[in-house]
């Protein structure tokens, strides 16, 4: 890439038209498509006339080739129109929508290339010649190649997002949505698609219909507890011993232990042996990569963050707060591009803090190398756009070296992270195809029961707005977010207190669920399932739906029990969802007295008297189970 430094590039780009219709070829080809700011100066990366458009603004876990729009992939007869459409998409967006992110544009471009190649193979040479029949042919081709994802035996199989075989439902939707996209955008070009590709439906509906005819399996696979525990325990053991490995690495990095250019020599290996490492320098490098992967597993598993959010992590990303009761809470700062959230914070347990501090130290030498690389680029050409590209990775902790690109230091791409995770899983002796996106789903499922987890991290995702959010969000947003979290915490605390009450052997319980709890808590073998009483309370509270209906606790997953509404005494008649404790006794005494007053009424009929008698017996039975006499005052 070449870059011409022009001070008013940014102003020039902002003033460009949103459509190329009516422009001369010269003026059209000179339009700026993408730029970078290099030390305060804007330089052009791509212009309209270039054969390849390099986009900017993607997350740092994006590889270089994933930012390219190579028009050689588009059949030549469609190329000019696709350029015009993609330019408008970048500048204006689809009708009624804002301009999409760079990654979305590149993805749409690549999905569109599949469709246009299909049309070209059918003999179509312009968009006006693309009929609903051509589109239907493409739709059937995509559906024929569909497959169910999720895998055999729950091993977490994945599929390629753009390959021609084994298309997932999501890929089918993206491919067909690209057809809709070019139909919409071509209306602003000189070569319009004349008809909607499928007038009576949509890409989403087509993909959804296909799903309904097949067994599902294309959601993110959920790791079993056993599989996750193997990964986490292995990762944590590596993190715990990482300090020694880093000590060895830092020692042999000293110039006196290296040859010219920092090469590894026999002396290097002799020093390694003296330091207690006898497996050679290559094995040490592999072990250090394992440290990075292990830290990723720990942080991803205990935060539920997406891959790009972990890629945005910088050194010293954690801090702590202490509440009024002296309890410390740890927070992790990063950035999220999901729904344009921006600067974001997550609550994490201290174990994750340990892993992040290891990564701070792990990344330090590579960050020093990156700083040197930036200075080399600046010395050669102060307007080199690669300077800005490299600066996007300054401070990142999950970094690596791109050996095929002159040892450039860059944030790990999602692709490379997944390669490392699969290698890690294999080293653990697991056949599970581990991938970065699986941790997010497992987080909520497992954290509360994990050996290293804590209930307060399970609420939903515990993601907070940044403390330095812009004023545009307003104080109310901040306060409501805090209130939401406080309510969630209080709700969980209430659940734990209720369960603690249930599990007290001195507490009588009525109701079907209550009777089962009494029988369960009296069996010692059940208690040994948990490491301690507190763990038992937390586990039951986190796995049980608990709602108060006023006269009982209801543990049903829905609100369809009649005892919650029209027949409150039913909760005391063996309902398998009901727990009635002594705190509910005044309600049942009151019900008993009201029913007693109706017992002798003559105008309620025989059926009414039978129901009163039934409900009186229910109340009497509940109170007897609680050790109370309905005719005696309730003990204080």
Coordinates of C-alpha atoms in Angstrom, one line a residue:
X1 CA 0.0 0.0 0.0
X2 CA 1.1 3.5 -0.7
X3 CA -0.1 6.6 1.1
X4 CA -0.1 10.2 0.0
X5 CA 0.0 12.7 2.8
X6 CA -2.6 15.4 2.3
X7 CA -3.6 17.5 5.3
X8 CA -7.2 17.9 4.3
X9 CA -7.9 14.2 3.5
X10 CA -10.4 13.9 6.4
X11 CA -12.3 17.0 5.3
X12 CA -12.2 15.8 1.7
X13 CA -13.6 12.4 2.6
X14 CA -16.4 13.9 4.8
X15 CA -17.4 16.0 1.9
X16 CA -17.6 13.2 -0.7
X17 CA -20.9 12.2 -2.3
X18 CA -22.7 9.1 -1.0
X19 CA -23.2 7.8 -4.6
X20 CA -21.0 7.7 -7.6
X21 CA -23.8 8.2 -10.1
X22 CA -23.0 11.1 -12.5
X23 CA -19.3 11.3 -11.6
X24 CA -16.6 11.1 -14.2
X25 CA -14.3 8.1 -14.1
X26 CA -11.4 10.2 -12.9
X27 CA -13.3 11.9 -10.1
X28 CA -15.0 8.6 -9.1
X29 CA -11.7 6.7 -8.9
X30 CA -10.1 9.4 -6.8
X31 CA -12.8 9.0 -4.0
X32 CA -11.3 8.1 -0.7
X33 CA -12.5 4.7 0.6
X34 CA -10.5 4.4 3.8
X35 CA -7.9 6.3 5.8
X36 CA -5.8 6.1 9.0
X37 CA -4.6 8.7 11.3
X38 CA -0.8 8.5 11.7
X39 CA 0.5 10.7 14.5
X40 CA -2.1 13.3 13.9
X41 CA -2.0 13.2 10.1
X42 CA -4.7 11.5 8.0
X43 CA -3.3 9.3 5.2
X44 CA -5.2 7.5 2.5
X45 CA -5.3 3.7 2.6
X46 CA -7.6 3.0 -0.3
X47 CA -9.3 4.9 -3.1
X48 CA -12.3 3.9 -5.2
X49 CA -10.2 3.0 -8.2
X50 CA -8.0 0.5 -6.3
X51 CA -8.5 -3.2 -7.1
X52 CA -8.4 -4.0 -3.4
X53 CA -10.1 -1.9 -0.7
X54 CA -8.5 -2.2 2.7
X55 CA -11.0 -1.3 5.4
X56 CA -10.1 0.2 8.8
X57 CA -11.8 0.2 12.1
X58 CA -12.2 -3.6 12.7
X59 CA -11.5 -5.1 16.1
X60 CA -7.9 -6.0 16.9
X61 CA -8.6 -9.7 16.7
X62 CA -9.1 -9.4 13.0
X63 CA -6.5 -10.7 10.6
X64 CA -5.1 -8.4 7.8
X65 CA -6.7 -10.5 5.1
X66 CA -10.1 -10.2 6.8
X67 CA -10.0 -6.4 6.2
X68 CA -9.6 -6.7 2.4
X69 CA -12.2 -6.4 -0.3
X70 CA -10.5 -7.8 -3.4
X71 CA -12.6 -7.1 -6.4
X72 CA -10.9 -9.8 -8.4
X73 CA -13.3 -12.1 -6.5
X74 CA -16.3 -10.5 -8.3
X75 CA -16.9 -11.6 -11.9
X76 CA -15.8 -8.8 -14.2
X77 CA -19.3 -7.9 -15.6
X78 CA -20.6 -7.1 -12.1
X79 CA -17.5 -5.4 -10.8
X80 CA -18.3 -1.8 -11.5
X81 CA -21.8 -2.1 -10.0
X82 CA -20.6 -3.9 -6.9
X83 CA -18.0 -1.2 -6.3
X84 CA -20.7 1.5 -6.5
X85 CA -23.0 -0.5 -4.2
X86 CA -20.2 -1.2 -1.6
X87 CA -19.2 2.5 -1.7
X88 CA -22.7 3.6 -0.9
X89 CA -23.0 0.9 1.8
X90 CA -19.9 2.2 3.5
X91 CA -20.9 5.9 3.2
X92 CA -24.7 5.8 3.7
X93 CA -25.7 2.3 4.8
X94 CA -28.8 0.5 3.6
X95 CA -32.0 2.5 3.3
X96 CA -33.2 3.4 6.8
X97 CA -30.1 2.2 8.5
X98 CA -26.8 3.6 9.6
X99 CA -23.5 2.6 7.9
X100 CA -22.4 -0.8 9.1
X101 CA -19.1 -1.7 10.7
X102 CA -16.1 -2.5 8.5
X103 CA -16.3 -6.2 9.3
X104 CA -19.9 -6.3 8.3
X105 CA -19.1 -4.6 4.9
X106 CA -16.3 -7.1 4.2
X107 CA -18.5 -10.0 5.2
X108 CA -21.3 -8.9 3.0
X109 CA -18.9 -8.4 0.1
X110 CA -17.6 -12.0 0.4
X111 CA -21.0 -13.5 0.7
X112 CA -22.1 -11.5 -2.3
X113 CA -19.2 -12.8 -4.4
X114 CA -20.7 -16.4 -4.0
X115 CA -24.0 -15.2 -5.4
X116 CA -22.6 -13.3 -8.3
X117 CA -20.3 -16.2 -9.3
X118 CA -23.4 -18.4 -9.3
X119 CA -25.3 -15.9 -11.6
X120 CA -22.2 -15.6 -13.9
X121 CA -22.1 -19.4 -14.2
X122 CA -25.7 -19.4 -15.3
X123 CA -24.8 -17.0 -18.1
X124 CA -26.0 -13.7 -16.5
X125 CA -23.8 -10.7 -17.3
X126 CA -25.5 -7.8 -15.6
X127 CA -27.7 -7.2 -12.5
X128 CA -30.7 -6.4 -14.6
X129 CA -30.6 -9.9 -15.9
X130 CA -30.9 -11.4 -12.4
X131 CA -34.4 -12.7 -12.1
X132 CA -36.3 -14.3 -9.2
X133 CA -35.6 -17.6 -11.0
X134 CA -31.9 -17.0 -10.8
X135 CA -32.2 -16.1 -7.1
X136 CA -34.4 -19.2 -6.5
X137 CA -31.7 -21.4 -8.1
X138 CA -29.1 -19.9 -5.7
X139 CA -31.3 -20.3 -2.7
X140 CA -31.8 -24.0 -3.5
X141 CA -28.1 -24.4 -4.0
X142 CA -27.4 -23.0 -0.6
X143 CA -30.2 -25.1 1.1
X144 CA -28.9 -28.2 -0.6
X145 CA -25.5 -27.6 1.0
X146 CA -26.9 -27.0 4.5
X147 CA -26.0 -29.0 7.5
X148 CA -26.7 -29.3 11.2
X149 CA -24.0 -27.9 13.4
X150 CA -23.2 -28.7 17.0
X151 CA -21.6 -32.0 16.3
X152 CA -21.5 -35.6 17.1
X153 CA -21.6 -36.6 20.7
X154 CA -21.6 -32.9 21.8
X155 CA -18.1 -32.4 20.7
X156 CA -18.7 -28.9 19.5
X157 CA -18.2 -29.2 15.8
X158 CA -18.0 -26.0 13.9
X159 CA -18.4 -25.2 10.2
X160 CA -16.8 -22.7 7.9
X161 CA -18.7 -19.5 7.5
X162 CA -18.0 -19.1 3.8
X163 CA -17.0 -22.5 2.4
X164 CA -19.2 -24.1 -0.2
X165 CA -20.0 -27.3 1.7
X166 CA -21.8 -27.9 4.9
X167 CA -23.4 -24.5 5.2
X168 CA -24.8 -23.6 8.6
X169 CA -28.2 -22.0 9.0
X170 CA -26.5 -18.7 9.9
X171 CA -24.3 -18.9 6.8
X172 CA -27.3 -19.6 4.6
X173 CA -29.0 -16.5 6.1
X174 CA -25.9 -14.4 5.4
X175 CA -25.5 -15.6 1.9
X176 CA -29.2 -14.9 1.0
X177 CA -29.1 -11.6 2.9
X178 CA -26.3 -10.5 0.6
X179 CA -28.6 -11.0 -2.4
X180 CA -31.2 -8.8 -0.7
X181 CA -28.4 -6.3 -0.1
X182 CA -27.3 -6.0 -3.7
X183 CA -30.9 -5.7 -4.8
X184 CA -31.4 -2.7 -2.5
X185 CA -28.1 -1.0 -3.2
X186 CA -28.3 -1.6 -7.0
X187 CA -31.2 0.8 -7.1
X188 CA -28.7 3.6 -6.7
X189 CA -26.5 2.4 -9.6
X190 CA -26.8 2.3 -13.3
X191 CA -27.4 -1.4 -13.4
X192 CA -30.4 -2.2 -11.2
X193 CA -31.8 -5.6 -10.2
X194 CA -35.4 -5.2 -11.4
X195 CA -37.2 -7.5 -9.0
X196 CA -36.8 -8.5 -5.4
X197 CA -35.0 -11.9 -5.2
X198 CA -37.9 -13.6 -3.3
X199 CA -40.8 -11.2 -3.2
X200 CA -42.9 -13.2 -0.7
X201 CA -40.3 -14.1 1.9
X202 CA -36.9 -13.0 3.3
X203 CA -33.5 -14.5 3.9
X204 CA -34.2 -14.9 7.6
X205 CA -37.5 -16.7 6.9
X206 CA -35.9 -19.0 4.4
X207 CA -33.1 -20.0 6.7
X208 CA -35.5 -20.4 9.6
X209 CA -37.8 -22.6 7.5
X210 CA -34.9 -24.8 6.7
X211 CA -34.1 -25.1 10.3
X212 CA -37.6 -26.1 11.2
X213 CA -37.3 -29.1 8.8
X214 CA -34.2 -30.3 10.4
X215 CA -33.0 -31.2 13.8
X216 CA -31.5 -28.2 15.5
X217 CA -27.9 -28.2 16.6
X218 CA -26.5 -25.0 15.4
X219 CA -26.5 -23.1 18.7
X220 CA -23.2 -22.7 20.6
X221 CA -22.5 -26.1 22.1
X222 CA -22.6 -26.3 25.9
X223 CA -19.6 -27.9 27.5
X224 CA -20.5 -30.4 30.2
X225 CA -19.3 -29.7 33.7
X226 CA -16.8 -32.5 33.4
X227 CA -15.2 -31.3 30.2
X228 CA -15.0 -27.7 31.5
X229 CA -13.5 -28.8 34.8
X230 CA -10.7 -30.6 32.9
X231 CA -9.9 -27.5 30.9
X232 CA -10.1 -25.2 33.8
X233 CA -8.1 -27.3 36.2
X234 CA -5.4 -27.8 33.6
X235 CA -5.3 -24.1 32.8
X236 CA -5.2 -23.1 36.4
X237 CA -2.3 -25.4 37.1
X238 CA -0.4 -23.8 34.3
X239 CA -1.2 -20.3 35.6
X240 CA 0.0 -21.2 39.1
X241 CA 3.4 -22.3 37.8
X242 CA 3.7 -19.5 35.2
X243 CA 5.8 -17.3 37.4
X244 CA 8.7 -19.7 37.3
X245 CA 8.6 -20.0 33.5
X246 CA 8.6 -16.2 33.1
X247 CA 11.5 -16.0 35.5
X248 CA 13.5 -18.4 33.2
X249 CA 12.4 -16.5 30.1
X250 CA 13.5 -13.1 31.5
X251 CA 16.8 -14.5 32.6
X252 CA 17.8 -16.0 29.3
X253 CA 16.7 -12.9 27.5
X254 CA 19.7 -11.1 28.9
X255 CA 22.3 -10.3 26.1
X256 CA 25.1 -12.3 27.7
X257 CA 23.2 -15.5 27.2
X258 CA 22.4 -15.0 23.5
X259 CA 24.4 -14.9 20.3
X260 CA 24.4 -12.2 17.6
X261 CA 20.9 -10.9 16.9
X262 CA 19.6 -12.6 20.0
X263 CA 20.0 -16.1 18.6
X264 CA 19.7 -19.2 20.8
X265 CA 23.2 -20.8 21.3
X266 CA 24.6 -23.8 23.3
X267 CA 25.3 -21.3 26.1
X268 CA 21.6 -20.4 26.2
X269 CA 20.6 -24.1 26.6
X270 CA 23.3 -24.5 29.3
X271 CA 21.9 -21.6 31.2
X272 CA 18.4 -23.1 30.8
X273 CA 19.6 -26.3 32.4
X274 CA 21.1 -24.4 35.3
X275 CA 17.8 -22.7 35.8
X276 CA 16.1 -26.1 36.0
X277 CA 14.8 -26.3 32.5
X278 CA 16.2 -29.3 30.7
X279 CA 13.9 -29.6 27.7
X280 CA 15.5 -27.0 25.5
X281 CA 14.6 -23.5 24.2
X282 CA 12.0 -24.8 21.8
X283 CA 10.0 -26.5 24.5
X284 CA 10.2 -23.4 26.6
X285 CA 8.7 -21.3 23.9
X286 CA 5.9 -23.9 23.5
X287 CA 5.3 -23.8 27.3
X288 CA 5.1 -20.0 27.2
X289 CA 2.4 -20.2 24.5
X290 CA 0.6 -22.7 26.7
X291 CA 0.7 -20.0 29.5
X292 CA -1.0 -17.5 27.2
X293 CA -3.7 -20.1 26.3
X294 CA -4.2 -21.1 29.9
X295 CA -4.7 -17.5 31.0
X296 CA -7.2 -17.0 28.2
X297 CA -9.2 -20.1 29.4
X298 CA -9.3 -18.8 32.9
X299 CA -10.3 -15.2 32.0
X300 CA -12.8 -16.3 29.4
X301 CA -14.3 -18.9 31.7
X302 CA -14.8 -16.5 34.6
X303 CA -15.9 -13.4 32.7
X304 CA -18.0 -14.7 29.8
X305 CA -16.4 -12.1 27.6
X306 CA -16.4 -12.4 23.8
X307 CA -13.2 -13.0 22.0
X308 CA -12.9 -9.4 20.7
X309 CA -13.5 -8.1 24.2
X310 CA -10.6 -10.1 25.5
X311 CA -8.5 -9.1 22.5
X312 CA -9.0 -5.4 23.5
X313 CA -7.7 -6.0 27.0
X314 CA -4.7 -3.9 27.9
X315 CA -2.1 -4.1 30.6
X316 CA -3.3 -3.1 34.1
X317 CA -6.9 -3.7 33.1
X318 CA -8.1 -4.5 36.6
X319 CA -9.0 -2.6 39.7
X320 CA -11.0 -3.2 42.9
X321 CA -13.6 -1.6 45.0
X322 CA -14.6 -2.2 48.6
X323 CA -18.2 -2.0 49.8
X324 CA -19.5 -0.8 53.1
X325 CA -19.1 -4.2 54.6
X326 CA -15.5 -4.5 53.7
X327 CA -15.9 -6.9 50.8
X328 CA -13.6 -6.4 47.8
X329 CA -14.9 -6.5 44.2
X330 CA -12.6 -6.9 41.3
X331 CA -13.3 -5.2 37.9
X332 CA -11.9 -5.7 34.5
X333 CA -11.8 -2.9 31.9
X334 CA -12.0 -3.5 28.2
X335 CA -13.9 -2.5 25.0
X336 CA -16.9 -4.0 23.3
X337 CA -17.9 -3.3 19.8
X338 CA -21.2 -5.3 20.2
X339 CA -24.1 -2.8 19.7
X340 CA -21.5 0.0 19.9
X341 CA -21.2 -0.3 23.7
X342 CA -17.5 0.9 23.7
X343 CA -15.6 1.1 27.0
X344 CA -17.0 -1.6 29.3
X345 CA -16.3 -3.2 32.7
X346 CA -16.9 -6.7 34.0
X347 CA -16.9 -8.0 37.5
X348 CA -14.5 -10.9 37.8
X349 CA -13.2 -13.2 40.6
X350 CA -9.7 -12.8 42.0
X351 CA -8.6 -15.9 40.1
X352 CA -9.1 -14.1 36.9
X353 CA -7.1 -11.1 38.2
X354 CA -4.2 -13.5 38.8
X355 CA -4.3 -14.7 35.2
X356 CA -4.5 -11.1 33.9
X357 CA -1.4 -10.1 35.9
X358 CA 0.5 -13.1 34.5
X359 CA -0.4 -11.9 31.0
X360 CA 0.7 -8.4 31.8
X361 CA 4.1 -9.8 32.5
X362 CA 3.9 -12.3 29.7
X363 CA 3.3 -9.6 27.1
X364 CA 5.8 -7.1 28.3
X365 CA 8.7 -8.2 26.0
X366 CA 6.5 -8.3 23.0
X367 CA 5.1 -4.9 23.8
X368 CA 8.7 -3.6 23.9
X369 CA 9.4 -5.2 20.6
X370 CA 6.2 -3.6 19.2
X371 CA 7.4 -0.2 20.4
X372 CA 10.7 -0.7 18.6
X373 CA 8.9 -1.7 15.4
X374 CA 6.8 1.4 15.4
X375 CA 9.9 3.6 15.8
X376 CA 11.6 1.8 12.9
X377 CA 8.5 2.5 10.7
X378 CA 8.4 6.1 11.8
X379 CA 12.1 6.6 11.1
X380 CA 11.7 5.3 7.5
X381 CA 8.4 7.2 6.8
X382 CA 6.5 9.2 9.3
X383 CA 3.3 8.9 7.2
X384 CA 3.5 5.1 6.9
X385 CA -0.1 3.9 7.6
X386 CA 1.5 0.7 9.2
X387 CA 2.4 3.0 12.1
X388 CA -1.3 3.5 13.0
X389 CA -2.0 -0.1 12.3
X390 CA 0.7 -1.2 14.8
X391 CA -0.5 1.4 17.4
X392 CA -3.8 -0.3 17.6
X393 CA -2.1 -3.2 19.4
X394 CA 0.0 -1.2 21.9
X395 CA -0.6 -2.4 25.4
X396 CA -2.5 -5.5 24.4
X397 CA -1.8 -8.6 26.5
X398 CA -3.1 -11.4 24.3
X399 CA -0.4 -10.8 21.6
X400 CA 1.8 -12.9 19.4
X401 CA 4.4 -12.7 16.6
X402 CA 3.4 -13.0 13.0
X403 CA 6.4 -14.9 11.7
X404 CA 5.3 -14.6 8.0
X405 CA 5.1 -10.8 8.4
X406 CA 8.6 -9.8 9.5
X407 CA 7.9 -10.8 13.1
X408 CA 5.2 -8.2 13.5
X409 CA 3.7 -8.1 17.0
X410 CA 0.0 -8.2 16.8
X411 CA -3.1 -9.1 18.9
X412 CA -4.0 -12.7 18.4
X413 CA -6.7 -13.2 15.9
X414 CA -9.8 -15.2 16.7
X415 CA -8.7 -17.8 14.2
X416 CA -5.3 -18.3 15.9
X417 CA -6.9 -18.3 19.3
X418 CA -9.2 -21.1 18.3
X419 CA -6.2 -23.0 16.9
X420 CA -4.4 -22.7 20.2
X421 CA -7.6 -23.7 22.2
X422 CA -8.0 -26.9 20.1
X423 CA -4.3 -27.7 20.7
X424 CA -4.9 -27.1 24.4
X425 CA -7.9 -29.3 24.5
X426 CA -6.0 -32.1 22.8
X427 CA -3.2 -31.8 25.3
X428 CA -5.8 -32.2 28.0
X429 CA -6.8 -35.6 26.4
X430 CA -10.2 -34.2 25.4
X431 CA -11.9 -34.8 22.1
X432 CA -14.0 -31.6 22.6
X433 CA -13.4 -29.1 19.8
X434 CA -12.9 -26.1 22.0
X435 CA -13.6 -22.6 20.6
X436 CA -13.5 -19.2 22.0
X437 CA -17.2 -18.5 21.7
X438 CA -18.1 -21.4 23.9
X439 CA -16.9 -19.8 27.1
X440 CA -19.6 -17.2 27.0
X441 CA -22.4 -19.7 27.1
X442 CA -20.7 -21.9 29.8
X443 CA -20.0 -18.9 32.0
X444 CA -23.6 -18.5 33.3
X445 CA -24.1 -22.2 33.4
X446 CA -21.1 -23.1 35.5
X447 CA -19.5 -20.2 37.4
X448 CA -21.6 -20.5 40.5
X449 CA -20.7 -24.2 41.0
X450 CA -17.1 -24.0 39.8
X451 CA -14.4 -24.6 42.4
X452 CA -13.1 -21.1 41.6
X453 CA -16.4 -19.4 41.0
X454 CA -18.6 -17.2 43.2
X455 CA -22.4 -16.8 43.0
X456 CA -22.2 -13.1 42.6
X457 CA -20.6 -13.6 39.1
X458 CA -23.5 -15.6 37.8
X459 CA -26.3 -13.0 37.7
X460 CA -26.4 -12.5 33.9
X461 CA -23.1 -11.2 32.6
X462 CA -22.3 -8.4 35.1
X463 CA -21.3 -6.0 32.4
X464 CA -21.3 -2.4 33.5
X465 CA -21.1 0.8 31.6
X466 CA -17.7 2.4 31.9
X467 CA -17.4 4.8 34.9
X468 CA -16.3 7.5 32.5
X469 CA -19.1 7.1 30.1
X470 CA -20.0 10.1 28.0
X471 CA -22.5 12.5 29.4
X472 CA -24.8 11.6 26.5
X473 CA -25.9 8.4 28.3
X474 CA -27.0 10.6 31.2
X475 CA -27.0 9.9 34.9
X476 CA -30.3 8.0 34.9
X477 CA -28.8 5.3 32.7
X478 CA -25.9 4.8 35.2
X479 CA -28.2 4.8 38.2
X480 CA -30.6 2.3 36.7
X481 CA -27.8 0.0 35.8
X482 CA -26.5 0.1 39.3
X483 CA -30.0 -0.4 40.7
X484 CA -30.5 -3.3 38.4
X485 CA -27.4 -5.0 39.7
X486 CA -28.3 -4.2 43.3
X487 CA -31.7 -5.7 42.9
X488 CA -30.2 -8.8 41.3
X489 CA -27.8 -9.2 44.2
X490 CA -30.5 -8.7 46.8
X491 CA -32.7 -11.2 45.1
X492 CA -30.0 -13.8 45.2
X493 CA -29.3 -13.0 48.9
X494 CA -33.0 -13.4 49.7
X495 CA -33.0 -16.8 47.9
X496 CA -30.0 -17.9 49.9
X497 CA -31.6 -16.9 53.2
X498 CA -34.8 -18.7 52.3
X499 CA -32.9 -21.9 51.4
X500 CA -30.9 -21.6 54.6
X501 CA -34.2 -21.5 56.5
X502 CA -35.4 -24.6 54.6
X503 CA -32.3 -26.6 55.4
X504 CA -32.3 -25.9 59.1
X505 CA -33.2 -29.1 60.8
X506 CA -35.3 -27.2 63.4
X507 CA -37.5 -25.7 60.8
X508 CA -40.7 -27.6 60.0
X509 CA -41.9 -27.4 56.4
X510 CA -45.3 -28.2 54.9
X511 CA -46.3 -28.5 51.2
X512 CA -45.2 -31.3 48.9
X513 CA -41.8 -29.8 48.1
X514 CA -41.3 -28.9 51.7
X515 CA -42.0 -32.5 52.8
X516 CA -39.5 -33.7 50.3
X517 CA -36.9 -31.2 51.6
X518 CA -37.3 -32.4 55.1
X519 CA -36.8 -36.0 54.1
X520 CA -33.8 -35.0 51.9
X521 CA -32.0 -32.9 54.5
X522 CA -32.2 -35.6 57.1
X523 CA -30.2 -38.0 55.0
X524 CA -26.5 -37.6 55.7
X525 CA -25.4 -39.0 52.4
X526 CA -27.0 -36.0 50.7
X527 CA -25.0 -33.5 52.8
X528 CA -21.7 -35.1 51.8
X529 CA -22.4 -34.1 48.1
X530 CA -21.3 -30.6 49.1
X531 CA -18.0 -29.3 50.5
X532 CA -19.8 -27.4 53.3
X533 CA -23.2 -26.2 54.4
X534 CA -22.7 -22.8 52.7
X535 CA -21.9 -24.5 49.4
X536 CA -25.1 -26.6 49.8
X537 CA -27.2 -23.5 50.4
X538 CA -25.7 -21.7 47.4
X539 CA -26.1 -24.6 45.1
X540 CA -29.7 -25.2 45.9
X541 CA -30.5 -21.5 45.8
X542 CA -28.9 -21.1 42.3
X543 CA -30.7 -24.1 40.8
X544 CA -34.2 -23.6 42.3
X545 CA -36.8 -21.2 41.1
X546 CA -38.3 -19.5 44.2
X547 CA -41.2 -17.1 44.2
X548 CA -43.4 -16.0 47.1
X549 CA -47.1 -16.0 46.5
X550 CA -47.8 -14.7 50.1
X551 CA -49.0 -18.0 51.6
X552 CA -46.1 -20.3 50.4
X553 CA -42.9 -20.4 48.4
X554 CA -43.5 -21.7 44.9
X555 CA -40.7 -23.5 43.1
X556 CA -42.5 -24.1 39.8
X557 CA -40.8 -22.8 36.7
X558 CA -44.0 -21.1 35.7
X559 CA -46.9 -19.4 37.4
X560 CA -49.6 -21.9 36.4
X561 CA -50.1 -23.5 39.8
X562 CA -53.7 -22.9 41.0
X563 CA -52.3 -22.3 44.5
X564 CA -50.8 -19.1 43.3
X565 CA -54.2 -17.6 42.4
X566 CA -57.6 -19.1 42.7
X567 CA -57.1 -21.9 45.3
X568 CA -54.4 -20.9 47.9
X569 CA -55.1 -23.8 50.2
X570 CA -54.0 -26.2 47.5
X571 CA -50.4 -25.4 48.3
X572 CA -50.9 -27.2 51.6
X573 CA -52.5 -30.3 50.0
X574 CA -49.3 -32.0 48.8
X575 CA -48.5 -29.7 45.9
X576 CA -45.1 -30.8 44.7
X577 CA -44.0 -27.2 44.1
X578 CA -45.0 -25.7 47.5
X579 CA -42.9 -25.0 50.5
X580 CA -44.7 -23.6 53.6
X581 CA -42.7 -22.4 56.6
X582 CA -43.7 -20.9 59.9
X583 CA -43.4 -17.4 58.4
X584 CA -46.5 -18.3 56.5
X585 CA -48.4 -19.5 59.5
X586 CA -50.4 -16.3 60.2
X587 CA -51.8 -16.4 56.7
X588 CA -53.0 -20.0 57.2
X589 CA -54.4 -19.2 60.6
X590 CA -56.3 -16.3 59.0
X591 CA -57.6 -18.6 56.2
X592 CA -58.7 -21.1 58.9
X593 CA -60.7 -18.5 60.8
X594 CA -62.3 -17.1 57.7
X595 CA -63.3 -20.6 56.6
X596 CA -64.5 -21.4 60.1
X597 CA -66.9 -18.5 59.9
X598 CA -68.4 -20.0 56.7
X599 CA -68.8 -23.4 58.1
X600 CA -72.3 -22.9 59.4
X601 CA -73.6 -20.7 56.6
X602 CA -76.7 -22.2 55.1
X603 CA -76.8 -20.2 51.9
X604 CA -73.6 -21.6 50.4
X605 CA -75.2 -24.9 49.5
X606 CA -74.0 -28.5 50.0
X607 CA -71.2 -28.1 47.5
X608 CA -70.0 -24.9 49.2
X609 CA -70.0 -26.6 52.7
X610 CA -67.9 -29.5 51.3
X611 CA -65.4 -27.1 49.9
X612 CA -65.2 -25.2 53.2
X613 CA -64.7 -28.5 55.0
X614 CA -61.9 -29.5 52.6
X615 CA -60.1 -26.2 52.9
X616 CA -60.4 -26.2 56.7
X617 CA -58.7 -29.6 56.8
X618 CA -55.9 -28.4 54.5
X619 CA -55.3 -25.4 56.8
X620 CA -55.4 -27.6 59.9
X621 CA -53.0 -30.1 58.3
X622 CA -50.5 -27.3 57.3
X623 CA -50.6 -25.8 60.8
X624 CA -50.2 -29.2 62.4
X625 CA -47.2 -29.9 60.3
X626 CA -45.7 -26.6 61.4
X627 CA -46.4 -27.6 65.1
X628 CA -49.2 -25.1 65.6
X629 CA -52.8 -25.3 66.7
X630 CA -55.1 -23.1 64.6
X631 CA -57.2 -22.2 67.7
X632 CA -54.1 -21.2 69.8
X633 CA -52.1 -18.0 69.5
X634 CA -49.0 -18.3 67.3
X635 CA -45.9 -18.3 69.5
X636 CA -43.8 -15.2 69.2

